[in-house]
């Protein structure tokens, strides 16, 4: 008898966290449906390239590249509004200006629609609560409540589990796990500001570099001198 294929929708930005989460989904035996969002972010083209490279690495057949340009109309984030500078002075307390209002809520809603259509039972997202920039839509509590809302608002036959395998990991643990699973980190992109060479000073670059340093590993991507 053929085993029932279990499917997972993976929200894959092209960053290190979502890439590791996708590799973990594959290791759990899921057939992956990858979803990427172009939402007017500063590094949109570079992130899309990373997504496509990682899909090729994972040999993903089914993928969605979703355009959601309304984030630039909303603004209020340094990632989607060019009039707001990306902070480069180090990670500070509180919610930073790089927070995109309710981004993960919107991503999860769209990904859930895809999961329902595709008959997927799981939805992977690489949110990190422990060692992050302090985004409110990256917490266990938020994910739990979104899971309840999504299952309440879909067909009775649809049962979606949102899986967050990285949520309680520190950045160095993410680097270590990625190396253990042979994740092609050279294809990932984390920088908020630049598309050719990573800036090394935005919050995302700082968190990434700190993770590599604590893991006693070398980041394979290029940084500005």
PDB file of C-alpha atoms in Angstrom:
ATOM      1  CA  UNK A   1       0.000   0.000   0.000  1.00  0.00           C
ATOM      2  CA  UNK A   2       1.142   3.544  -0.729  1.00  0.00           C
ATOM      3  CA  UNK A   3       1.770   5.620   2.326  1.00  0.00           C
ATOM      4  CA  UNK A   4      -0.322   8.758   2.500  1.00  0.00           C
ATOM      5  CA  UNK A   5       1.780  11.741   1.491  1.00  0.00           C
ATOM      6  CA  UNK A   6       1.814  14.348   4.225  1.00  0.00           C
ATOM      7  CA  UNK A   7       2.201  17.891   2.966  1.00  0.00           C
ATOM      8  CA  UNK A   8       3.495  21.019   4.659  1.00  0.00           C
ATOM      9  CA  UNK A   9       3.358  24.603   3.504  1.00  0.00           C
ATOM     10  CA  UNK A  10       6.645  26.326   4.360  1.00  0.00           C
ATOM     11  CA  UNK A  11       6.790  30.117   4.499  1.00  0.00           C
ATOM     12  CA  UNK A  12      10.244  30.635   3.031  1.00  0.00           C
ATOM     13  CA  UNK A  13      11.676  34.142   2.993  1.00  0.00           C
ATOM     14  CA  UNK A  14      15.129  33.088   1.898  1.00  0.00           C
ATOM     15  CA  UNK A  15      16.565  33.906   5.320  1.00  0.00           C
ATOM     16  CA  UNK A  16      18.487  31.539   7.543  1.00  0.00           C
ATOM     17  CA  UNK A  17      15.614  30.819   9.958  1.00  0.00           C
ATOM     18  CA  UNK A  18      12.904  29.973   7.424  1.00  0.00           C
ATOM     19  CA  UNK A  19      15.403  27.923   5.408  1.00  0.00           C
ATOM     20  CA  UNK A  20      16.337  25.809   8.428  1.00  0.00           C
ATOM     21  CA  UNK A  21      12.639  25.358   9.264  1.00  0.00           C
ATOM     22  CA  UNK A  22      12.049  24.082   5.711  1.00  0.00           C
ATOM     23  CA  UNK A  23      14.911  21.597   5.991  1.00  0.00           C
ATOM     24  CA  UNK A  24      13.482  20.395   9.298  1.00  0.00           C
ATOM     25  CA  UNK A  25      10.100  19.919   7.601  1.00  0.00           C
ATOM     26  CA  UNK A  26      11.759  17.794   4.924  1.00  0.00           C
ATOM     27  CA  UNK A  27      13.509  15.737   7.611  1.00  0.00           C
ATOM     28  CA  UNK A  28      10.115  15.102   9.217  1.00  0.00           C
ATOM     29  CA  UNK A  29       8.982  13.507   5.963  1.00  0.00           C
ATOM     30  CA  UNK A  30       6.775  16.270   4.626  1.00  0.00           C
ATOM     31  CA  UNK A  31       6.329  17.029   0.961  1.00  0.00           C
ATOM     32  CA  UNK A  32       7.024  20.752   0.935  1.00  0.00           C
ATOM     33  CA  UNK A  33       4.942  23.437  -0.733  1.00  0.00           C
ATOM     34  CA  UNK A  34       7.055  26.585  -0.510  1.00  0.00           C
ATOM     35  CA  UNK A  35       5.525  30.059  -0.267  1.00  0.00           C
ATOM     36  CA  UNK A  36       7.422  33.317  -0.690  1.00  0.00           C
ATOM     37  CA  UNK A  37       6.075  36.845  -0.337  1.00  0.00           C
ATOM     38  CA  UNK A  38       7.183  39.882  -2.314  1.00  0.00           C
ATOM     39  CA  UNK A  39       5.836  42.707  -0.175  1.00  0.00           C
ATOM     40  CA  UNK A  40       7.867  45.719  -1.251  1.00  0.00           C
ATOM     41  CA  UNK A  41      10.713  45.034   1.174  1.00  0.00           C
ATOM     42  CA  UNK A  42      14.031  46.778   0.455  1.00  0.00           C
ATOM     43  CA  UNK A  43      15.803  43.540  -0.463  1.00  0.00           C
ATOM     44  CA  UNK A  44      12.881  42.011  -2.374  1.00  0.00           C
ATOM     45  CA  UNK A  45      14.901  40.902  -5.434  1.00  0.00           C
ATOM     46  CA  UNK A  46      17.698  39.359  -3.378  1.00  0.00           C
ATOM     47  CA  UNK A  47      15.275  37.506  -1.112  1.00  0.00           C
ATOM     48  CA  UNK A  48      13.423  36.125  -4.130  1.00  0.00           C
ATOM     49  CA  UNK A  49      16.713  34.862  -5.582  1.00  0.00           C
ATOM     50  CA  UNK A  50      17.497  33.196  -2.247  1.00  0.00           C
ATOM     51  CA  UNK A  51      14.043  31.577  -2.204  1.00  0.00           C
ATOM     52  CA  UNK A  52      14.499  30.164  -5.700  1.00  0.00           C
ATOM     53  CA  UNK A  53      18.002  28.869  -4.919  1.00  0.00           C
ATOM     54  CA  UNK A  54      16.780  27.133  -1.754  1.00  0.00           C
ATOM     55  CA  UNK A  55      13.784  25.604  -3.536  1.00  0.00           C
ATOM     56  CA  UNK A  56      16.253  24.160  -6.054  1.00  0.00           C
ATOM     57  CA  UNK A  57      18.431  22.834  -3.198  1.00  0.00           C
ATOM     58  CA  UNK A  58      15.410  21.169  -1.602  1.00  0.00           C
ATOM     59  CA  UNK A  59      14.075  19.974  -4.977  1.00  0.00           C
ATOM     60  CA  UNK A  60      10.710  21.556  -4.255  1.00  0.00           C
ATOM     61  CA  UNK A  61       8.248  21.063  -7.095  1.00  0.00           C
ATOM     62  CA  UNK A  62       5.297  23.103  -5.832  1.00  0.00           C
ATOM     63  CA  UNK A  63       5.966  26.724  -4.983  1.00  0.00           C
ATOM     64  CA  UNK A  64       4.109  30.008  -4.800  1.00  0.00           C
ATOM     65  CA  UNK A  65       5.561  33.482  -5.230  1.00  0.00           C
ATOM     66  CA  UNK A  66       2.888  35.821  -3.878  1.00  0.00           C
ATOM     67  CA  UNK A  67       2.908  39.576  -4.505  1.00  0.00           C
ATOM     68  CA  UNK A  68       1.352  41.653  -1.710  1.00  0.00           C
ATOM     69  CA  UNK A  69       2.219  45.259  -2.559  1.00  0.00           C
ATOM     70  CA  UNK A  70      -0.194  46.843  -0.075  1.00  0.00           C
ATOM     71  CA  UNK A  71       2.471  46.779   2.659  1.00  0.00           C
ATOM     72  CA  UNK A  72       4.150  49.724   0.937  1.00  0.00           C
ATOM     73  CA  UNK A  73       0.828  51.607   1.032  1.00  0.00           C
ATOM     74  CA  UNK A  74       0.560  50.969   4.755  1.00  0.00           C
ATOM     75  CA  UNK A  75       4.200  51.889   5.369  1.00  0.00           C
ATOM     76  CA  UNK A  76       5.156  52.414   9.026  1.00  0.00           C
ATOM     77  CA  UNK A  77       8.194  50.141   8.642  1.00  0.00           C
ATOM     78  CA  UNK A  78      11.769  50.811   7.594  1.00  0.00           C
ATOM     79  CA  UNK A  79      11.569  47.672   5.456  1.00  0.00           C
ATOM     80  CA  UNK A  80       8.716  48.955   3.280  1.00  0.00           C
ATOM     81  CA  UNK A  81       8.996  52.747   3.554  1.00  0.00           C
ATOM     82  CA  UNK A  82      12.168  54.234   2.058  1.00  0.00           C
ATOM     83  CA  UNK A  83      11.674  57.447   4.047  1.00  0.00           C
ATOM     84  CA  UNK A  84      12.373  55.548   7.296  1.00  0.00           C
ATOM     85  CA  UNK A  85      16.027  54.631   7.846  1.00  0.00           C
ATOM     86  CA  UNK A  86      16.967  51.085   8.795  1.00  0.00           C
ATOM     87  CA  UNK A  87      18.630  51.337  12.237  1.00  0.00           C
ATOM     88  CA  UNK A  88      22.312  50.382  12.311  1.00  0.00           C
ATOM     89  CA  UNK A  89      23.347  51.168  15.882  1.00  0.00           C
ATOM     90  CA  UNK A  90      22.605  47.761  17.369  1.00  0.00           C
ATOM     91  CA  UNK A  91      19.607  45.814  18.626  1.00  0.00           C
ATOM     92  CA  UNK A  92      17.644  47.875  21.167  1.00  0.00           C
ATOM     93  CA  UNK A  93      14.796  47.116  23.588  1.00  0.00           C
ATOM     94  CA  UNK A  94      11.218  47.353  22.347  1.00  0.00           C
ATOM     95  CA  UNK A  95       9.676  46.901  18.911  1.00  0.00           C
ATOM     96  CA  UNK A  96      12.024  48.340  16.249  1.00  0.00           C
ATOM     97  CA  UNK A  97      11.052  50.385  13.176  1.00  0.00           C
ATOM     98  CA  UNK A  98      11.843  47.336  11.018  1.00  0.00           C
ATOM     99  CA  UNK A  99       8.675  45.673  12.344  1.00  0.00           C
ATOM    100  CA  UNK A 100       6.127  45.376   9.515  1.00  0.00           C
ATOM    101  CA  UNK A 101       2.612  45.734  11.022  1.00  0.00           C
ATOM    102  CA  UNK A 102       1.022  42.285  11.463  1.00  0.00           C
ATOM    103  CA  UNK A 103       3.191  40.822   8.684  1.00  0.00           C
ATOM    104  CA  UNK A 104       3.287  37.275  10.035  1.00  0.00           C
ATOM    105  CA  UNK A 105      -0.462  37.333  10.661  1.00  0.00           C
ATOM    106  CA  UNK A 106      -1.049  38.204   7.017  1.00  0.00           C
ATOM    107  CA  UNK A 107       1.559  35.700   5.814  1.00  0.00           C
ATOM    108  CA  UNK A 108      -0.018  32.928   7.897  1.00  0.00           C
ATOM    109  CA  UNK A 109      -3.505  33.778   6.628  1.00  0.00           C
ATOM    110  CA  UNK A 110      -2.435  33.523   2.978  1.00  0.00           C
ATOM    111  CA  UNK A 111      -0.350  30.406   3.629  1.00  0.00           C
ATOM    112  CA  UNK A 112      -3.362  28.820   5.352  1.00  0.00           C
ATOM    113  CA  UNK A 113      -5.497  29.403   2.267  1.00  0.00           C
ATOM    114  CA  UNK A 114      -2.808  27.615   0.227  1.00  0.00           C
ATOM    115  CA  UNK A 115      -2.607  24.817   2.810  1.00  0.00           C
ATOM    116  CA  UNK A 116      -6.375  24.315   2.652  1.00  0.00           C
ATOM    117  CA  UNK A 117      -6.300  24.200  -1.149  1.00  0.00           C
ATOM    118  CA  UNK A 118      -3.340  21.803  -1.230  1.00  0.00           C
ATOM    119  CA  UNK A 119      -4.607  19.533   1.559  1.00  0.00           C
ATOM    120  CA  UNK A 120      -1.587  20.256   3.758  1.00  0.00           C
ATOM    121  CA  UNK A 121      -1.716  19.340   7.439  1.00  0.00           C
ATOM    122  CA  UNK A 122       1.171  21.515   8.624  1.00  0.00           C
ATOM    123  CA  UNK A 123       2.415  25.026   8.137  1.00  0.00           C
ATOM    124  CA  UNK A 124       6.060  25.776   8.987  1.00  0.00           C
ATOM    125  CA  UNK A 125       7.243  29.279   9.843  1.00  0.00           C
ATOM    126  CA  UNK A 126      10.726  30.158  11.088  1.00  0.00           C
ATOM    127  CA  UNK A 127       9.752  32.600  13.816  1.00  0.00           C
ATOM    128  CA  UNK A 128      12.259  33.076  16.646  1.00  0.00           C
ATOM    129  CA  UNK A 129      11.086  34.466  19.981  1.00  0.00           C
ATOM    130  CA  UNK A 130      14.148  33.952  22.165  1.00  0.00           C
ATOM    131  CA  UNK A 131      16.860  35.732  20.209  1.00  0.00           C
ATOM    132  CA  UNK A 132      15.156  38.176  17.860  1.00  0.00           C
ATOM    133  CA  UNK A 133      14.423  41.844  17.288  1.00  0.00           C
ATOM    134  CA  UNK A 134      11.386  41.802  19.586  1.00  0.00           C
ATOM    135  CA  UNK A 135       8.623  41.461  16.992  1.00  0.00           C
ATOM    136  CA  UNK A 136       5.198  40.801  18.596  1.00  0.00           C
ATOM    137  CA  UNK A 137       4.141  38.430  15.790  1.00  0.00           C
ATOM    138  CA  UNK A 138       6.980  35.958  16.511  1.00  0.00           C
ATOM    139  CA  UNK A 139       5.774  34.631  19.867  1.00  0.00           C
ATOM    140  CA  UNK A 140       4.409  31.245  20.917  1.00  0.00           C
ATOM    141  CA  UNK A 141       1.236  32.896  22.205  1.00  0.00           C
ATOM    142  CA  UNK A 142       0.573  34.649  18.899  1.00  0.00           C
ATOM    143  CA  UNK A 143       1.124  31.456  16.889  1.00  0.00           C
ATOM    144  CA  UNK A 144      -1.187  29.502  19.206  1.00  0.00           C
ATOM    145  CA  UNK A 145      -4.000  32.012  18.798  1.00  0.00           C
ATOM    146  CA  UNK A 146      -3.505  32.191  15.025  1.00  0.00           C
ATOM    147  CA  UNK A 147      -3.716  28.386  14.874  1.00  0.00           C
ATOM    148  CA  UNK A 148      -7.072  28.469  16.661  1.00  0.00           C
ATOM    149  CA  UNK A 149      -8.407  31.224  14.405  1.00  0.00           C
ATOM    150  CA  UNK A 150      -7.247  29.504  11.204  1.00  0.00           C
ATOM    151  CA  UNK A 151      -8.830  26.177  12.130  1.00  0.00           C
ATOM    152  CA  UNK A 152     -12.011  27.960  13.215  1.00  0.00           C
ATOM    153  CA  UNK A 153     -12.212  29.812   9.899  1.00  0.00           C
ATOM    154  CA  UNK A 154     -11.535  26.929   7.499  1.00  0.00           C
ATOM    155  CA  UNK A 155     -13.511  23.857   6.461  1.00  0.00           C
ATOM    156  CA  UNK A 156     -14.234  21.282   9.133  1.00  0.00           C
ATOM    157  CA  UNK A 157     -12.104  18.781   7.216  1.00  0.00           C
ATOM    158  CA  UNK A 158      -9.137  21.179   7.267  1.00  0.00           C
ATOM    159  CA  UNK A 159      -6.824  20.652  10.211  1.00  0.00           C
ATOM    160  CA  UNK A 160      -3.678  22.789  10.101  1.00  0.00           C
ATOM    161  CA  UNK A 161      -0.894  22.664  12.669  1.00  0.00           C
ATOM    162  CA  UNK A 162       1.437  25.674  12.668  1.00  0.00           C
ATOM    163  CA  UNK A 163       4.917  24.372  13.432  1.00  0.00           C
ATOM    164  CA  UNK A 164       7.613  26.700  14.792  1.00  0.00           C
ATOM    165  CA  UNK A 165      10.668  24.496  15.352  1.00  0.00           C
ATOM    166  CA  UNK A 166      12.998  27.472  15.929  1.00  0.00           C
ATOM    167  CA  UNK A 167      10.863  29.595  18.242  1.00  0.00           C
ATOM    168  CA  UNK A 168      12.890  28.888  21.412  1.00  0.00           C
ATOM    169  CA  UNK A 169      16.336  28.575  19.816  1.00  0.00           C
ATOM    170  CA  UNK A 170      19.151  31.089  20.136  1.00  0.00           C
ATOM    171  CA  UNK A 171      20.819  32.286  16.927  1.00  0.00           C
ATOM    172  CA  UNK A 172      23.973  30.236  17.526  1.00  0.00           C
ATOM    173  CA  UNK A 173      21.794  27.130  17.943  1.00  0.00           C
ATOM    174  CA  UNK A 174      20.151  27.931  14.606  1.00  0.00           C
ATOM    175  CA  UNK A 175      23.580  28.160  12.968  1.00  0.00           C
ATOM    176  CA  UNK A 176      24.674  24.900  14.621  1.00  0.00           C
ATOM    177  CA  UNK A 177      21.499  23.065  13.569  1.00  0.00           C
ATOM    178  CA  UNK A 178      21.848  24.420  10.020  1.00  0.00           C
ATOM    179  CA  UNK A 179      25.408  23.130   9.773  1.00  0.00           C
ATOM    180  CA  UNK A 180      24.320  19.774  11.200  1.00  0.00           C
ATOM    181  CA  UNK A 181      21.638  19.426   8.506  1.00  0.00           C
ATOM    182  CA  UNK A 182      23.916  20.711   5.711  1.00  0.00           C
ATOM    183  CA  UNK A 183      21.657  23.678   5.047  1.00  0.00           C
ATOM    184  CA  UNK A 184      23.193  25.747   2.183  1.00  0.00           C
ATOM    185  CA  UNK A 185      23.634  28.921   4.227  1.00  0.00           C
ATOM    186  CA  UNK A 186      25.520  30.505   1.332  1.00  0.00           C
ATOM    187  CA  UNK A 187      22.188  30.756  -0.486  1.00  0.00           C
ATOM    188  CA  UNK A 188      20.368  32.511   2.379  1.00  0.00           C
ATOM    189  CA  UNK A 189      19.956  36.267   2.793  1.00  0.00           C
ATOM    190  CA  UNK A 190      19.261  38.153   6.017  1.00  0.00           C
ATOM    191  CA  UNK A 191      20.307  41.774   5.418  1.00  0.00           C
ATOM    192  CA  UNK A 192      17.563  44.404   5.685  1.00  0.00           C
ATOM    193  CA  UNK A 193      19.435  47.051   3.664  1.00  0.00           C
ATOM    194  CA  UNK A 194      21.593  45.699   0.859  1.00  0.00           C
ATOM    195  CA  UNK A 195      21.199  43.251  -2.032  1.00  0.00           C
ATOM    196  CA  UNK A 196      24.768  42.684  -3.290  1.00  0.00           C
ATOM    197  CA  UNK A 197      26.829  42.532  -0.101  1.00  0.00           C
ATOM    198  CA  UNK A 198      25.240  42.347   3.351  1.00  0.00           C
ATOM    199  CA  UNK A 199      25.639  45.569   5.362  1.00  0.00           C
ATOM    200  CA  UNK A 200      26.757  43.840   8.565  1.00  0.00           C
ATOM    201  CA  UNK A 201      25.257  46.556  10.795  1.00  0.00           C
ATOM    202  CA  UNK A 202      21.442  46.270  10.580  1.00  0.00           C
ATOM    203  CA  UNK A 203      19.692  44.303  13.351  1.00  0.00           C
ATOM    204  CA  UNK A 204      19.280  41.232  11.155  1.00  0.00           C
ATOM    205  CA  UNK A 205      22.954  41.158  10.119  1.00  0.00           C
ATOM    206  CA  UNK A 206      24.073  41.711  13.724  1.00  0.00           C
ATOM    207  CA  UNK A 207      21.922  38.838  15.023  1.00  0.00           C
ATOM    208  CA  UNK A 208      23.147  36.573  12.239  1.00  0.00           C
ATOM    209  CA  UNK A 209      26.834  37.431  12.688  1.00  0.00           C
ATOM    210  CA  UNK A 210      26.536  37.051  16.461  1.00  0.00           C
ATOM    211  CA  UNK A 211      25.047  33.605  15.939  1.00  0.00           C
ATOM    212  CA  UNK A 212      27.949  32.525  13.738  1.00  0.00           C
ATOM    213  CA  UNK A 213      30.488  33.947  16.169  1.00  0.00           C
ATOM    214  CA  UNK A 214      28.985  32.109  19.159  1.00  0.00           C
ATOM    215  CA  UNK A 215      28.802  28.908  17.086  1.00  0.00           C
ATOM    216  CA  UNK A 216      32.512  29.301  16.177  1.00  0.00           C
ATOM    217  CA  UNK A 217      31.570  29.189  12.491  1.00  0.00           C
ATOM    218  CA  UNK A 218      32.164  31.409   9.472  1.00  0.00           C
ATOM    219  CA  UNK A 219      29.264  33.014   7.640  1.00  0.00           C
ATOM    220  CA  UNK A 220      29.596  32.098   3.937  1.00  0.00           C
ATOM    221  CA  UNK A 221      27.864  35.205   2.547  1.00  0.00           C
ATOM    222  CA  UNK A 222      29.682  38.421   1.588  1.00  0.00           C
ATOM    223  CA  UNK A 223      29.629  41.464   3.829  1.00  0.00           C
ATOM    224  CA  UNK A 224      30.680  45.022   3.088  1.00  0.00           C
ATOM    225  CA  UNK A 225      34.184  45.783   4.281  1.00  0.00           C
TER     226      UNK A 225
END
